[in-house]
Amino acid sequence: MDRLKAMQTFVQIADQGSLTRAADALGSSLPAVVRALAALETHLGVRLFHRTTRRISLTEEGRSYLHSAREVLAAADAA
């Protein structure tokens, strides 16, 4: 798993509020976005989003990770 790409995917999901909209914004397929999120959650050992068929929202761990992911991605862009 490319962790930076997974972080970018996670941030897009959080920003877009939807897996489908995140896939569109990333120019990726919905299954690829779902796989990236699942792999990231498995790697971290936590759920980042509460998911239902109609809604997606960040968990407490997801909110904390979102802040860290934004910092890491900004640092990577600056480098």
GROMACS .gro file of N, CA and C in nm:
model
  237
    1MET      N    1   0.085  -0.118   0.000
    1MET     CA    2   0.000   0.000   0.000
    1MET      C    3   0.089   0.124   0.000
    2ASP      N    4   0.060   0.215  -0.087
    2ASP     CA    5   0.125   0.346  -0.091
    2ASP      C    6   0.054   0.433   0.013
    3ARG      N    7   0.120   0.456   0.127
    3ARG     CA    8   0.055   0.527   0.236
    3ARG      C    9   0.021   0.672   0.203
    4LEU      N   10   0.107   0.740   0.127
    4LEU     CA   11   0.074   0.878   0.090
    4LEU      C   12  -0.050   0.883   0.002
    5LYS      N   13  -0.058   0.791  -0.093
    5LYS     CA   14  -0.176   0.786  -0.180
    5LYS      C   15  -0.301   0.752  -0.097
    6ALA      N   16  -0.286   0.660  -0.003
    6ALA     CA   17  -0.399   0.624   0.084
    6ALA      C   18  -0.442   0.744   0.168
    7MET      N   19  -0.345   0.822   0.217
    7MET     CA   20  -0.377   0.943   0.293
    7MET      C   21  -0.451   1.044   0.206
    8GLN      N   22  -0.404   1.061   0.081
    8GLN     CA   23  -0.471   1.153  -0.010
    8GLN      C   24  -0.615   1.108  -0.034
    9THR      N   25  -0.634   0.979  -0.050
    9THR     CA   26  -0.768   0.925  -0.071
    9THR      C   27  -0.855   0.951   0.051
   10PHE      N   28  -0.800   0.925   0.169
   10PHE     CA   29  -0.873   0.948   0.294
   10PHE      C   30  -0.914   1.095   0.307
   11VAL      N   31  -0.822   1.186   0.280
   11VAL     CA   32  -0.852   1.329   0.291
   11VAL      C   33  -0.960   1.368   0.190
   12GLN      N   34  -0.953   1.315   0.069
   12GLN     CA   35  -1.056   1.345  -0.032
   12GLN      C   36  -1.193   1.296   0.014
   13ILE      N   37  -1.198   1.176   0.072
   13ILE     CA   38  -1.326   1.123   0.121
   13ILE      C   39  -1.381   1.217   0.228
   14ALA      N   40  -1.295   1.258   0.321
   14ALA     CA   41  -1.339   1.348   0.428
   14ALA      C   42  -1.385   1.482   0.370
   15ASP      N   43  -1.310   1.536   0.275
   15ASP     CA   44  -1.345   1.665   0.217
   15ASP      C   45  -1.472   1.658   0.133
   16GLN      N   46  -1.487   1.552   0.057
   16GLN     CA   47  -1.603   1.538  -0.033
   16GLN      C   48  -1.728   1.488   0.040
   17GLY      N   49  -1.708   1.419   0.152
   17GLY     CA   50  -1.822   1.366   0.227
   17GLY      C   51  -1.888   1.247   0.160
   18SER      N   52  -1.818   1.186   0.064
   18SER     CA   53  -1.876   1.076  -0.012
   18SER      C   54  -1.764   0.997  -0.078
   19LEU      N   55  -1.778   0.866  -0.076
   19LEU     CA   56  -1.681   0.780  -0.146
   19LEU      C   57  -1.689   0.803  -0.297
   20THR      N   58  -1.809   0.816  -0.348
   20THR     CA   59  -1.828   0.836  -0.492
   20THR      C   60  -1.770   0.969  -0.538
   21ARG      N   61  -1.799   1.076  -0.464
   21ARG     CA   62  -1.745   1.207  -0.502
   21ARG      C   63  -1.593   1.210  -0.488
   22ALA      N   64  -1.540   1.140  -0.388
   22ALA     CA   65  -1.394   1.132  -0.373
   22ALA      C   66  -1.333   1.059  -0.492
   23ALA      N   67  -1.395   0.951  -0.536
   23ALA     CA   68  -1.345   0.877  -0.653
   23ALA      C   69  -1.345   0.967  -0.775
   24ASP      N   70  -1.453   1.043  -0.794
   24ASP     CA   71  -1.459   1.136  -0.908
   24ASP      C   72  -1.349   1.242  -0.899
   25ALA      N   73  -1.329   1.299  -0.781
   25ALA     CA   74  -1.228   1.403  -0.763
   25ALA      C   75  -1.087   1.350  -0.786
   26LEU      N   76  -1.066   1.224  -0.751
   26LEU     CA   77  -0.934   1.162  -0.768
   26LEU      C   78  -0.915   1.103  -0.908
   27GLY      N   79  -1.021   1.099  -0.987
   27GLY     CA   80  -1.012   1.035  -1.118
   27GLY      C   81  -0.990   0.886  -1.106
   28SER      N   82  -1.052   0.829  -1.005
   28SER     CA   83  -1.035   0.686  -0.974
   28SER      C   84  -1.170   0.618  -0.972
   29SER      N   85  -1.168   0.488  -0.961
   29SER     CA   86  -1.294   0.413  -0.952
   29SER      C   87  -1.338   0.403  -0.807
   30LEU      N   88  -1.467   0.386  -0.786
   30LEU     CA   89  -1.520   0.368  -0.651
   30LEU      C   90  -1.458   0.246  -0.583
   31PRO      N   91  -1.448   0.131  -0.649
   31PRO     CA   92  -1.385   0.016  -0.582
   31PRO      C   93  -1.240   0.043  -0.540
   32ALA      N   94  -1.166   0.119  -0.619
   32ALA     CA   95  -1.027   0.150  -0.583
   32ALA      C   96  -1.023   0.237  -0.458
   33VAL      N   97  -1.115   0.332  -0.446
   33VAL     CA   98  -1.121   0.418  -0.328
   33VAL      C   99  -1.159   0.335  -0.206
   34VAL      N  100  -1.256   0.248  -0.220
   34VAL     CA  101  -1.299   0.162  -0.109
   34VAL      C  102  -1.184   0.073  -0.064
   35ARG      N  103  -1.111   0.015  -0.159
   35ARG     CA  104  -0.996  -0.071  -0.124
   35ARG      C  105  -0.887   0.007  -0.053
   36ALA      N  106  -0.858   0.128  -0.100
   36ALA     CA  107  -0.755   0.211  -0.037
   36ALA      C  108  -0.793   0.245   0.107
   37LEU      N  109  -0.919   0.281   0.127
   37LEU     CA  110  -0.966   0.312   0.262
   37LEU      C  111  -0.959   0.189   0.351
   38ALA      N  112  -1.003   0.076   0.301
   38ALA     CA  113  -0.999  -0.047   0.380
   38ALA      C  114  -0.856  -0.085   0.417
   39ALA      N  115  -0.764  -0.071   0.323
   39ALA     CA  116  -0.624  -0.103   0.350
   39ALA      C  117  -0.566  -0.008   0.455
   40LEU      N  118  -0.600   0.120   0.446
   40LEU     CA  119  -0.551   0.218   0.543
   40LEU      C  120  -0.607   0.188   0.681
   41GLU      N  121  -0.735   0.158   0.689
   41GLU     CA  122  -0.795   0.125   0.818
   41GLU      C  123  -0.733  -0.001   0.877
   42THR      N  124  -0.705  -0.099   0.795
   42THR     CA  125  -0.641  -0.221   0.841
   42THR      C  126  -0.500  -0.191   0.891
   43HIS      N  127  -0.426  -0.112   0.815
   43HIS     CA  128  -0.289  -0.075   0.854
   43HIS      C  129  -0.289  -0.002   0.989
   44LEU      N  130  -0.384   0.091   1.007
   44LEU     CA  131  -0.389   0.170   1.129
   44LEU      C  132  -0.455   0.095   1.245
   45GLY      N  133  -0.536  -0.005   1.212
   45GLY     CA  134  -0.606  -0.082   1.315
   45GLY      C  135  -0.724  -0.008   1.376
   46VAL      N  136  -0.779   0.089   1.303
   46VAL     CA  137  -0.896   0.165   1.351
   46VAL      C  138  -0.991   0.191   1.236
   47ARG      N  139  -1.116   0.218   1.270
   47ARG     CA  140  -1.214   0.264   1.171
   47ARG      C  141  -1.203   0.415   1.162
   48LEU      N  142  -1.191   0.467   1.042
   48LEU     CA  143  -1.179   0.611   1.023
   48LEU      C  144  -1.312   0.679   0.997
   49PHE      N  145  -1.408   0.603   0.945
   49PHE     CA  146  -1.540   0.656   0.914
   49PHE      C  147  -1.649   0.565   0.969
   50HIS      N  148  -1.759   0.627   1.011
   50HIS     CA  149  -1.884   0.555   1.034
   50HIS      C  150  -1.952   0.554   0.898
   51ARG      N  151  -1.988   0.435   0.849
   51ARG     CA  152  -2.049   0.426   0.717
   51ARG      C  153  -2.186   0.358   0.725
   52THR      N  154  -2.282   0.421   0.660
   52THR     CA  155  -2.412   0.358   0.638
   52THR      C  156  -2.438   0.366   0.488
   53THR      N  157  -2.549   0.315   0.445
   53THR     CA  158  -2.581   0.320   0.302
   53THR      C  159  -2.608   0.463   0.256
   54ARG      N  160  -2.642   0.552   0.347
   54ARG     CA  161  -2.677   0.689   0.309
   54ARG      C  162  -2.580   0.795   0.358
   55ARG      N  163  -2.492   0.759   0.451
   55ARG     CA  164  -2.412   0.862   0.515
   55ARG      C  165  -2.274   0.811   0.551
   56ILE      N  166  -2.176   0.902   0.548
   56ILE     CA  167  -2.041   0.871   0.593
   56ILE      C  168  -1.997   0.986   0.683
   57SER      N  169  -1.939   0.953   0.798
   57SER     CA  170  -1.891   1.056   0.889
   57SER      C  171  -1.765   1.005   0.958
   58LEU      N  172  -1.681   1.098   0.996
   58LEU     CA  173  -1.555   1.063   1.061
   58LEU      C  174  -1.578   1.010   1.202
   59THR      N  175  -1.501   0.910   1.239
   59THR     CA  176  -1.496   0.866   1.377
   59THR      C  177  -1.406   0.962   1.454
   60GLU      N  178  -1.398   0.948   1.583
   60GLU     CA  179  -1.306   1.030   1.662
   60GLU      C  180  -1.162   1.007   1.615
   61GLU      N  181  -1.127   0.880   1.591
   61GLU     CA  182  -0.993   0.848   1.540
   61GLU      C  183  -0.972   0.909   1.402
   62GLY      N  184  -1.077   0.908   1.321
   62GLY     CA  185  -1.070   0.966   1.187
   62GLY      C  186  -1.044   1.115   1.190
   63ARG      N  187  -1.108   1.186   1.284
   63ARG     CA  188  -1.085   1.331   1.297
   63ARG      C  189  -0.940   1.359   1.335
   64SER      N  190  -0.888   1.280   1.427
   64SER     CA  191  -0.749   1.297   1.469
   64SER      C  192  -0.653   1.266   1.354
   65TYR      N  193  -0.682   1.157   1.283
   65TYR     CA  194  -0.594   1.117   1.173
   65TYR      C  195  -0.602   1.218   1.058
   66LEU      N  196  -0.718   1.277   1.036
   66LEU     CA  197  -0.734   1.376   0.929
   66LEU      C  198  -0.638   1.493   0.951
   67HIS      N  199  -0.629   1.540   1.073
   67HIS     CA  200  -0.538   1.650   1.105
   67HIS      C  201  -0.394   1.609   1.074
   68SER      N  202  -0.354   1.491   1.119
   68SER     CA  203  -0.218   1.442   1.095
   68SER      C  204  -0.191   1.420   0.947
   69ALA      N  205  -0.288   1.364   0.876
   69ALA     CA  206  -0.271   1.337   0.733
   69ALA      C  207  -0.253   1.466   0.655
   70ARG      N  208  -0.329   1.569   0.690
   70ARG     CA  209  -0.314   1.699   0.622
   70ARG      C  210  -0.173   1.755   0.643
   71GLU      N  211  -0.120   1.742   0.764
   71GLU     CA  212   0.015   1.790   0.793
   71GLU      C  213   0.120   1.713   0.713
   72VAL      N  214   0.107   1.581   0.708
   72VAL     CA  215   0.201   1.498   0.635
   72VAL      C  216   0.197   1.530   0.486
   73LEU      N  217   0.078   1.543   0.431
   73LEU     CA  218   0.064   1.574   0.288
   73LEU      C  219   0.118   1.713   0.255
   74ALA      N  220   0.097   1.809   0.345
   74ALA     CA  221   0.150   1.944   0.322
   74ALA      C  222   0.303   1.941   0.326
   75ALA      N  223   0.359   1.864   0.419
   75ALA     CA  224   0.505   1.852   0.428
   75ALA      C  225   0.561   1.783   0.304
   76ALA      N  226   0.492   1.682   0.256
   76ALA     CA  227   0.536   1.611   0.136
   76ALA      C  228   0.531   1.704   0.014
   77ASP      N  229   0.428   1.785   0.004
   77ASP     CA  230   0.417   1.881  -0.106
   77ASP      C  231   0.527   1.985  -0.098
   78ALA      N  232   0.559   2.030   0.022
   78ALA     CA  233   0.664   2.130   0.041
   78ALA      C  234   0.802   2.077   0.006
   79ALA      N  235   0.821   1.947   0.030
   79ALA     CA  236   0.951   1.886  -0.001
   79ALA      C  237   0.964   1.872  -0.150
   0.00000   0.00000   0.00000
